[in-house]
XYZ file of C-alpha atoms in Angstrom:
652
model
C 31.453 78.482 -51.654
C 32.464 75.039 -51.708
C 34.503 74.071 -48.491
C 38.284 73.512 -48.944
C 39.108 70.033 -49.522
C 41.066 68.294 -46.545
C 43.389 65.373 -47.689
C 43.339 61.575 -45.811
C 46.179 58.893 -46.685
C 45.604 55.466 -45.321
C 48.431 53.653 -44.592
C 48.273 50.257 -43.160
C 51.049 47.435 -42.100
C 50.695 43.944 -42.014
C 53.253 41.659 -40.307
C 53.715 38.606 -38.774
C 57.181 37.654 -37.367
C 59.778 34.994 -38.216
C 59.332 31.549 -36.217
C 55.253 32.357 -35.437
C 53.089 29.474 -34.950
C 51.151 27.853 -38.338
C 47.932 28.410 -36.418
C 48.496 32.051 -35.931
C 49.516 32.584 -39.843
C 45.993 30.831 -40.639
C 43.817 32.332 -38.496
C 44.593 36.305 -39.042
C 44.784 35.220 -42.874
C 41.332 34.054 -42.192
C 40.091 36.733 -39.817
C 42.305 39.690 -41.128
C 44.260 39.624 -44.320
C 41.636 38.037 -46.991
C 38.474 40.296 -45.772
C 40.335 43.390 -45.408
C 41.433 43.141 -49.152
C 38.127 41.796 -50.118
C 36.333 44.730 -48.294
C 38.590 47.679 -49.368
C 38.203 46.228 -53.403
C 34.456 47.139 -53.326
C 35.490 50.667 -53.037
C 37.913 51.643 -55.807
C 37.403 54.966 -54.892
C 39.489 55.123 -51.761
C 43.263 54.619 -52.201
C 45.303 52.907 -49.730
C 49.057 52.826 -49.163
C 49.909 49.297 -47.734
C 53.041 47.096 -46.513
C 53.557 43.776 -46.184
C 56.719 42.512 -44.250
C 58.231 40.174 -46.650
C 58.022 37.056 -43.964
C 54.431 37.445 -44.062
C 54.477 38.148 -47.640
C 56.507 34.853 -48.567
C 53.966 32.545 -46.404
C 50.688 34.361 -47.644
C 52.439 33.465 -51.215
C 53.030 29.730 -50.211
C 50.015 28.864 -48.337
C 47.406 31.968 -49.128
C 47.597 32.873 -52.735
C 44.190 34.347 -52.787
C 45.564 36.984 -50.542
C 48.450 37.656 -52.906
C 46.630 37.385 -56.157
C 43.999 39.866 -55.346
C 46.429 42.331 -53.546
C 48.541 42.273 -56.918
C 45.377 43.395 -58.819
C 44.662 46.429 -56.665
C 48.300 47.333 -56.995
C 47.916 46.784 -60.682
C 44.731 48.785 -60.881
C 46.358 51.537 -58.724
C 44.172 51.406 -55.766
C 46.949 50.057 -53.760
C 50.318 51.798 -53.193
C 53.201 49.516 -51.804
C 55.882 50.800 -49.270
C 59.077 49.049 -49.169
C 60.716 47.950 -45.817
C 63.882 45.649 -44.473
C 62.745 42.341 -46.175
C 62.661 40.653 -42.387
C 60.847 43.379 -40.635
C 63.692 44.520 -38.639
C 64.350 47.540 -36.639
C 66.662 49.097 -38.642
C 68.264 51.207 -35.881
C 69.589 47.881 -34.594
C 71.227 46.200 -37.364
C 74.743 47.066 -39.236
C 74.240 49.932 -42.273
C 75.110 47.142 -44.940
C 72.553 45.001 -43.674
C 70.117 47.948 -43.917
C 70.853 48.611 -47.392
C 70.655 44.824 -48.216
C 67.154 44.043 -46.850
C 65.582 46.998 -48.121
C 66.843 46.120 -51.955
C 65.992 42.715 -50.947
C 61.943 43.720 -50.476
C 62.087 46.578 -53.450
C 62.967 43.653 -55.754
C 60.572 41.612 -54.359
C 57.689 44.070 -54.964
C 58.814 44.890 -58.381
C 59.237 41.607 -59.710
C 56.330 39.848 -57.832
C 53.688 42.637 -57.748
C 54.644 44.839 -60.424
C 54.816 47.570 -57.839
C 57.314 50.619 -57.646
C 57.909 51.345 -53.984
C 59.115 54.910 -53.206
C 57.998 55.185 -49.616
C 59.059 52.880 -46.662
C 57.549 51.615 -43.588
C 59.727 51.753 -40.875
C 59.709 49.045 -38.465
C 57.736 49.919 -34.885
C 58.350 53.487 -36.356
C 61.644 53.529 -34.703
C 63.602 56.556 -35.726
C 67.741 57.234 -35.989
C 68.600 60.486 -37.413
C 71.139 58.708 -39.613
C 68.551 56.790 -41.234
C 67.664 59.575 -43.365
C 70.898 58.753 -45.311
C 70.531 54.737 -45.253
C 66.850 55.678 -46.735
C 68.324 57.742 -49.389
C 70.984 55.972 -50.714
C 68.373 53.082 -50.910
C 66.016 55.240 -53.217
C 63.434 55.732 -50.750
C 61.585 59.371 -50.725
C 59.259 59.352 -47.688
C 58.373 57.336 -44.588
C 56.068 57.839 -41.547
C 56.490 58.590 -37.710
C 54.118 59.499 -35.337
C 53.052 63.144 -34.976
C 54.129 62.828 -31.236
C 57.649 62.925 -32.366
C 57.415 66.044 -34.435
C 55.615 67.680 -31.260
C 58.361 66.585 -29.181
C 60.770 68.910 -31.266
C 58.580 72.018 -31.038
C 56.396 71.582 -34.425
C 52.957 73.222 -33.354
C 50.009 70.662 -33.857
C 48.546 72.871 -36.382
C 51.279 73.131 -38.254
C 51.481 68.807 -39.044
C 49.720 69.340 -42.035
C 52.001 67.679 -44.403
C 55.679 66.119 -44.779
C 58.677 67.338 -43.414
C 62.347 67.410 -44.701
C 65.080 66.030 -42.815
C 68.683 64.867 -43.865
C 71.415 63.361 -42.526
C 75.279 64.553 -43.538
C 73.208 66.328 -46.881
C 71.289 63.205 -47.680
C 67.257 63.938 -47.444
C 64.066 62.306 -46.906
C 60.401 63.512 -45.779
C 58.559 62.151 -42.805
C 55.289 62.046 -42.865
C 53.552 62.530 -39.353
C 50.764 59.733 -38.333
C 48.040 61.141 -36.324
C 47.737 59.528 -32.863
C 44.182 60.687 -32.490
C 43.144 58.689 -35.866
C 45.242 55.690 -34.689
C 43.027 55.459 -31.310
C 39.681 56.238 -33.462
C 40.354 53.570 -36.287
C 38.403 51.037 -36.047
C 36.837 51.738 -32.582
C 35.377 54.914 -33.229
C 32.291 55.453 -35.325
C 33.032 56.266 -38.843
C 31.363 59.721 -38.241
C 33.776 60.548 -35.347
C 36.631 59.657 -37.660
C 35.571 61.812 -40.299
C 34.827 64.932 -37.845
C 38.357 64.697 -36.340
C 39.446 65.041 -39.953
C 37.622 67.675 -40.596
C 38.884 69.718 -37.940
C 42.142 70.001 -40.010
C 43.062 72.945 -41.715
C 41.712 73.127 -45.130
C 44.199 71.991 -47.740
C 46.260 69.911 -44.632
C 46.721 66.425 -45.070
C 46.197 63.966 -42.085
C 47.906 60.474 -42.436
C 46.501 57.560 -40.400
C 48.858 54.758 -40.117
C 48.756 51.380 -37.920
C 48.837 47.813 -37.864
C 46.425 46.090 -40.025
C 46.028 43.056 -37.442
C 43.384 45.733 -35.828
C 41.272 44.806 -38.978
C 40.169 41.681 -37.695
C 43.072 39.637 -36.048
C 43.247 41.552 -32.702
C 40.767 40.521 -29.760
C 37.246 41.751 -31.029
C 38.261 43.316 -34.140
C 36.721 40.853 -36.198
C 33.165 41.309 -35.293
C 33.378 45.416 -35.139
C 35.342 45.488 -38.302
C 33.311 42.796 -40.398
C 30.286 41.430 -38.429
C 29.329 44.854 -37.100
C 30.510 46.295 -40.495
C 32.468 48.910 -39.218
C 35.037 48.825 -42.173
C 32.152 48.750 -44.862
C 30.665 52.130 -43.371
C 33.861 53.712 -43.057
C 34.694 53.569 -46.518
C 31.181 54.568 -47.416
C 31.479 57.711 -45.273
C 34.707 58.180 -46.846
C 33.476 58.020 -50.462
C 30.664 60.639 -49.427
C 32.803 62.880 -47.995
C 34.748 62.765 -51.392
C 31.574 63.311 -53.311
C 30.841 66.174 -51.161
C 33.859 67.591 -52.324
C 35.612 68.478 -48.635
C 37.651 65.304 -48.508
C 40.170 63.545 -50.617
C 41.938 60.542 -50.127
C 45.131 59.999 -51.342
C 48.340 57.777 -51.270
C 51.553 58.786 -49.867
C 53.283 58.973 -53.024
C 50.643 61.668 -54.388
C 51.073 63.299 -51.290
C 54.924 63.598 -51.334
C 54.754 65.469 -54.632
C 53.360 68.357 -52.698
C 56.000 70.590 -51.190
C 57.235 69.766 -47.932
C 56.062 71.732 -44.929
C 59.455 73.013 -43.614
C 62.630 71.122 -42.527
C 62.740 69.298 -39.128
C 65.438 67.258 -37.128
C 64.156 64.135 -35.000
C 66.532 62.560 -32.340
C 66.095 58.783 -31.618
C 62.138 57.959 -31.383
C 59.216 55.597 -31.744
C 55.495 55.747 -30.581
C 54.677 56.928 -27.320
C 54.266 53.523 -25.695
C 57.073 51.780 -27.003
C 59.468 54.617 -25.497
C 57.611 53.961 -22.128
C 57.974 50.090 -22.411
C 61.826 50.399 -22.899
C 62.363 52.128 -19.899
C 63.579 49.992 -16.436
C 60.457 49.161 -14.816
C 60.873 51.870 -11.614
C 61.548 54.778 -14.170
C 58.059 53.211 -16.249
C 56.016 53.327 -13.297
C 57.134 56.826 -12.449
C 56.707 58.115 -16.219
C 53.382 56.267 -16.183
C 52.264 58.038 -13.055
C 53.478 61.543 -14.596
C 51.754 61.047 -18.130
C 48.467 60.154 -16.165
C 48.508 63.187 -14.367
C 49.379 65.214 -17.013
C 46.577 63.896 -19.300
C 44.052 65.411 -16.695
C 45.728 68.669 -16.386
C 48.343 70.303 -18.372
C 48.201 73.821 -17.640
C 51.630 74.526 -18.972
C 51.463 72.283 -21.946
C 54.357 70.025 -21.664
C 53.048 66.902 -22.041
C 54.139 66.765 -25.492
C 57.892 66.868 -24.335
C 57.640 64.265 -21.747
C 58.836 60.684 -23.240
C 60.273 57.868 -22.446
C 63.679 55.880 -23.514
C 64.659 55.119 -27.312
C 64.197 51.515 -28.558
C 67.907 51.018 -27.343
C 66.402 50.837 -23.508
C 65.669 47.081 -24.280
C 69.002 46.578 -24.654
C 69.801 47.612 -21.340
C 66.597 46.203 -19.710
C 66.990 42.661 -20.993
C 70.135 41.132 -20.918
C 69.154 38.208 -22.969
C 68.052 40.497 -25.577
C 71.362 42.442 -25.536
C 73.099 39.072 -26.081
C 70.660 37.921 -28.737
C 71.602 41.380 -30.725
C 75.317 41.170 -30.033
C 75.647 37.696 -31.399
C 73.501 38.852 -34.601
C 76.131 41.862 -35.123
C 79.076 39.140 -34.475
C 77.378 36.806 -37.157
C 76.707 39.911 -39.646
C 80.527 40.800 -39.638
C 81.427 36.984 -40.234
C 79.071 36.635 -43.019
C 80.299 39.914 -44.557
C 84.176 38.796 -44.214
C 82.875 35.488 -46.185
C 81.658 37.500 -49.074
C 78.452 37.481 -48.051
C 77.014 34.319 -49.736
C 73.577 34.488 -50.233
C 72.377 31.655 -47.976
C 73.942 33.116 -45.256
C 72.789 36.511 -45.834
C 69.135 35.408 -46.266
C 69.488 33.351 -42.711
C 70.994 36.541 -40.968
C 68.113 38.907 -42.168
C 65.627 36.285 -40.929
C 67.375 36.482 -37.603
C 67.194 40.198 -37.678
C 63.323 40.164 -37.524
C 62.435 42.467 -34.620
C 59.666 40.949 -32.391
C 61.816 38.917 -30.239
C 64.133 42.230 -29.497
C 61.338 44.087 -27.377
C 58.799 43.280 -25.115
C 55.204 45.531 -24.278
C 51.834 44.694 -24.631
C 52.763 42.074 -26.800
C 54.733 38.694 -25.568
C 57.642 39.792 -27.855
C 61.046 38.530 -26.228
C 58.993 36.393 -23.526
C 57.705 34.052 -26.554
C 59.974 31.275 -26.623
C 59.327 29.789 -29.799
C 60.166 33.304 -31.793
C 63.318 33.826 -29.529
C 64.365 30.221 -30.194
C 63.647 30.819 -34.030
C 66.047 33.708 -34.331
C 68.800 31.970 -32.704
C 68.055 28.882 -35.016
C 68.595 31.273 -38.115
C 71.675 32.929 -36.628
C 73.039 29.466 -36.601
C 72.738 28.648 -39.682
C 73.996 31.843 -40.896
C 77.286 31.364 -39.144
C 77.576 27.941 -39.817
C 77.242 29.099 -43.935
C 79.805 31.623 -43.169
C 82.311 29.193 -41.776
C 81.898 27.173 -44.563
C 82.508 29.998 -47.117
C 85.632 30.838 -45.013
C 86.969 27.316 -44.716
C 86.693 27.041 -40.978
C 83.601 24.466 -40.507
C 84.039 22.169 -37.860
C 87.083 24.045 -36.417
C 88.080 23.477 -32.768
C 89.552 25.835 -30.154
C 89.880 28.699 -27.867
C 88.806 32.403 -28.397
C 89.022 35.042 -25.296
C 87.160 38.538 -26.223
C 84.585 40.681 -25.445
C 81.965 38.972 -27.473
C 78.906 40.702 -26.258
C 80.023 44.247 -25.660
C 79.360 44.259 -21.865
C 83.022 45.730 -21.138
C 84.219 41.979 -19.748
C 85.881 39.082 -21.475
C 84.385 35.774 -22.189
C 85.930 32.552 -23.079
C 84.539 30.772 -26.100
C 85.529 27.094 -26.172
C 84.941 25.515 -29.655
C 84.404 21.982 -30.492
C 82.943 19.929 -33.468
C 79.498 20.080 -31.961
C 79.151 23.660 -31.877
C 80.811 25.915 -28.835
C 79.943 27.431 -25.381
C 80.569 30.899 -24.168
C 81.537 31.076 -20.330
C 81.169 34.477 -18.661
C 83.819 34.642 -15.791
C 82.356 37.904 -14.620
C 79.047 36.086 -14.437
C 80.072 33.137 -11.809
C 81.594 31.450 -14.690
C 78.312 30.448 -16.235
C 77.399 29.435 -19.760
C 75.879 32.206 -21.785
C 75.486 30.391 -24.963
C 75.827 26.751 -25.811
C 75.379 26.802 -29.554
C 74.669 23.478 -31.257
C 75.655 23.136 -35.201
C 73.478 19.921 -35.724
C 70.565 20.857 -33.648
C 70.778 24.652 -34.895
C 70.262 26.249 -31.630
C 71.492 27.932 -28.506
C 70.575 25.362 -25.940
C 70.686 27.807 -22.749
C 68.597 30.901 -24.259
C 66.107 31.311 -21.487
C 64.580 34.311 -20.803
C 64.678 35.541 -17.337
C 61.735 36.462 -15.275
C 61.919 40.045 -14.936
C 59.751 42.101 -12.909
C 57.365 44.302 -15.331
C 55.566 46.916 -14.601
C 52.272 45.233 -15.064
C 53.098 43.229 -12.022
C 52.606 45.758 -9.561
C 49.705 47.115 -8.192
C 48.026 49.980 -9.889
C 48.927 53.422 -8.239
C 45.667 55.395 -9.153
C 46.418 55.417 -12.824
C 46.087 52.838 -15.661
C 48.787 51.872 -17.883
C 50.258 54.300 -20.648
C 48.504 52.396 -23.410
C 45.106 54.097 -23.991
C 44.028 52.214 -27.211
C 41.343 49.629 -26.768
C 43.448 46.730 -27.899
C 46.414 48.123 -25.840
C 44.841 47.615 -22.672
C 44.946 44.078 -21.468
C 43.546 43.066 -17.784
C 46.376 42.860 -15.709
C 47.107 40.824 -12.667
C 50.017 41.256 -10.671
C 49.644 37.020 -9.301
C 49.630 34.094 -11.294
C 46.493 31.978 -10.998
C 46.090 30.371 -7.903
C 47.496 33.447 -5.911
C 50.862 32.355 -6.091
C 53.616 35.080 -5.530
C 55.507 35.839 -8.704
C 59.144 35.169 -8.819
C 61.450 37.187 -10.279
C 64.964 36.533 -11.330
C 67.885 39.684 -10.591
C 70.588 38.660 -13.376
C 70.937 36.697 -16.439
C 71.046 33.064 -15.754
C 72.305 30.526 -17.905
C 74.096 27.160 -17.405
C 76.559 26.370 -14.544
C 75.393 28.812 -12.146
C 76.933 27.380 -8.308
C 75.382 27.987 -5.315
C 78.003 27.007 -2.252
C 76.362 26.676 1.229
C 73.506 28.444 0.615
C 74.731 31.365 -1.550
C 74.541 31.825 -5.113
C 78.196 32.689 -6.757
C 76.580 35.659 -8.674
C 79.955 37.368 -8.914
C 83.069 37.689 -10.940
C 85.704 34.240 -11.089
C 89.449 34.132 -11.834
C 90.242 32.086 -14.386
C 92.880 30.756 -16.700
C 92.848 29.812 -20.048
C 94.761 26.697 -21.443
C 94.930 24.669 -24.999
C 91.950 22.401 -23.411
C 89.623 24.538 -21.542
C 89.269 27.176 -19.245
C 89.418 26.596 -15.116
C 87.812 29.146 -12.902
C 87.874 29.690 -9.183
C 85.915 31.426 -6.454
C 87.209 31.833 -2.831
C 86.557 33.637 0.724
C 88.392 33.014 3.788
C 86.912 29.883 4.537
C 86.161 27.893 1.259
C 87.771 27.731 -2.210
C 85.611 26.673 -5.414
C 87.197 25.442 -8.755
C 85.351 25.159 -11.826
C 87.319 23.275 -15.044
C 85.247 23.295 -18.253
C 86.919 21.373 -20.807
C 85.752 20.670 -24.598
C 84.807 17.057 -25.526
C 83.880 15.480 -28.845
C 80.369 15.396 -28.111
C 80.051 18.235 -25.568
C 81.465 19.453 -22.121
C 83.264 18.203 -19.171
C 82.966 20.232 -15.975
C 84.648 19.038 -12.899
C 84.116 20.805 -9.612
C 86.248 20.607 -6.508
C 85.535 22.470 -3.250
C 88.224 22.925 -0.790
C 88.103 24.047 3.119
C 91.238 26.615 4.239
C 90.523 26.216 7.712
C 88.585 23.477 9.354
C 86.281 20.439 8.714
C 83.633 21.730 6.190
C 80.105 20.275 5.428
C 77.524 21.531 3.057
C 76.355 21.242 -0.532
C 76.761 22.179 -3.791
C 74.171 23.242 -6.348
C 74.647 23.554 -9.964
C 71.832 25.163 -11.881
C 71.442 24.490 -15.885
C 68.883 26.480 -17.371
C 67.788 25.023 -21.058
C 64.686 25.046 -23.320
C 64.269 22.698 -26.015
C 64.256 23.790 -29.778
C 61.228 22.465 -31.464
C 60.171 24.777 -34.510
C 56.726 25.952 -34.895
C 55.680 24.745 -31.659
C 55.274 26.745 -28.829
C 57.589 25.880 -26.016
C 55.557 23.750 -23.364
C 54.983 20.993 -21.893
C 58.828 20.102 -21.664
C 60.238 18.143 -18.674
C 63.246 16.804 -17.125
C 63.461 12.924 -18.205
C 66.336 10.495 -17.003
C 67.834 8.707 -19.711
C 70.397 5.820 -19.837
C 73.445 8.357 -20.082
C 71.933 10.916 -18.101
C 68.911 13.648 -17.612
C 67.315 15.271 -20.873
C 65.372 18.515 -21.004
C 62.738 17.157 -23.636
C 59.707 18.082 -25.594
C 57.353 16.597 -27.956
C 58.862 17.585 -31.521
C 62.200 18.999 -30.249
C 64.980 19.547 -32.706
C 67.345 20.074 -30.192
C 67.942 19.081 -26.457
C 70.573 19.432 -23.698
C 71.847 16.282 -21.837
C 72.982 17.015 -18.391
C 75.071 13.945 -16.916
C 76.360 14.186 -13.196
C 78.244 11.423 -11.650
C 76.592 9.021 -9.596
C 76.822 10.770 -6.157
C 74.616 13.952 -7.509
C 70.878 14.641 -7.081
C 68.971 15.897 -9.893
C 65.578 18.113 -9.891
C 63.825 20.534 -12.528
C 61.845 23.464 -12.079
C 59.512 24.702 -14.455
C 60.122 28.374 -15.435
C 57.423 30.466 -16.149
C 57.646 34.037 -16.767
C 54.095 36.176 -16.228
C 53.975 38.192 -19.664
C 51.860 40.959 -20.820
C 49.923 39.704 -23.825
C 46.795 41.260 -25.790
C 44.805 38.657 -23.635
C 46.201 39.612 -20.266
C 49.083 38.747 -18.448
C 49.931 35.003 -19.242
C 52.315 32.543 -17.810
C 54.865 32.226 -20.597
C 56.786 29.023 -20.499
C 60.599 29.432 -20.660
C 62.323 26.327 -20.365
C 63.316 24.196 -17.202
C 65.902 24.883 -14.464
C 67.933 21.533 -14.166
C 69.475 21.639 -10.387
C 72.319 19.113 -9.741
C 72.965 18.931 -5.827
C 75.917 17.221 -4.077
C 76.484 16.842 -0.511
C 79.998 17.551 0.626
C 81.884 16.754 3.312
C 85.823 18.258 3.206
C 88.589 17.928 6.003
C 90.870 20.632 6.821
C 93.038 21.019 3.720
C 91.135 18.312 1.932
C 89.019 18.632 -1.124
C 85.978 17.636 -2.692
C 85.578 16.490 -6.264
C 82.549 16.205 -8.891
C 81.810 15.793 -12.181
C 79.042 16.602 -14.742
C 78.997 16.349 -18.806
C 76.700 18.826 -20.970
C 75.907 17.025 -24.347
C 73.795 18.990 -26.916
C 71.399 16.337 -28.634
C 68.941 15.860 -31.603
């Protein structure tokens, strides 16, 4: 009697983020994207379900047409089924509903018009699921998507029942959820093809097993090109699948074919992502404790509780990294303005580019620590807001607004000039947390802090939670040369004040008038005042220090963190240079820089800011910007006052 047939769906996702370096794109095309399609095209009996992010597809269409022409041929012949998604690869849970629908519509339309594809399924960015997405997807014409099998195990679905899609709904709108196999994700493309088929054969007769993962592991990630192509792993795997199909016990299918089979049952899954992402989203102390617990349970789990022990949802990154939260809140605010302006297409396209996910989180990859990715998103946000202002007839407006612009529970003060605007946060010591240049298309104080991460700490008898070969970089707790790591305890922008050796990272009192904002801090001995005024070319900042008791002698240090914006280039090699009108943080090829011009009594120094961030190649020093420190020596008589001044100017 012939062996009952198992089904296998091969789902692969390809993506490169908005703002990525040209050299990276070309390297990935040469090492991964082209050879992958060439190899699978030689095995037409093995069907695939593929997803390409819109930002990657557009680049390939313009720069590597041989890839997209081959892709189109495979779609037309039926070997490849295409998945839709958000056009610019946003985490759908992080953006407004109107943008979710618009991004999916743009992507689906592009696939139909350019590739003659009719997508019914969707690739869920970073496999971040929210229950309400069932309604979003259903209303966008999406029938099915893929999440990790661990997300179903965590709500009590037995492993032996993970043999097909499950149906979920939100307010009666339904979508099918296919569970992607964790075991296959770890085996492909590292295990021997026979081991992969043996894992599939363990499944129940008639059942479906879904492999779904990033396509870059087929040649772009470290060591994978040699494994997949030079050593022939992909060729051998495809031949093995064909052999199993000839034997009759296996049938490779596309997700669309699998979706035609009745779902296994109903399920409701809470906010989730893949296991590693949910660990990364935790605050560092909690992450360390969870990693320890997971390592112990993987060795021995007599009660079978491991599937129910999970980390934080993706939104944990918004609490973990204030710089990411500020970017996301700015995106939400600009999205609202674009909608108010009637959603003009140029503004919508720029907004969607600013919603690309990669700079909104950090795990094994650089993510939020990659300055060129983060600043690229700010550039697209500035462009979107400028286009919306033009549609609303408010371009070039000046004025002052007060409101909680970042949803932190405190009001900020926004000072608008013809050059852009600055956001002052009284609760953060009167710092500038945004300095937007319309002409430079940049937020010139968008510097990522140096956060302490789990991989900076010594191991505690266990490895990192990342079990995949490609997710286990070498980790080191110190920088090269044995220097100790330095970490920031809070978000730092510009105009951070240090008086008498004490950083004043605490709420300031403030008063707003027609020209700007006055802020002050005081204790029993001293009072510091800071006045920020809008000028035609930037901001004029005046400081004064007074003594309440006796003569006082000390110093005031004002820190200004900035990173130049050089599109398409790594943010390194920047330095503080003196010009005829002040000090400028410059970098070759920079589109936008910040000029800091203090009065003659000040001493100016600069410090390069490096964050030690995890990458697939290990922990690397990642350039974040320059800390400009303006120091005034001060002597104040009893009841007297000292004054100093500096100007901040956005420049091209």
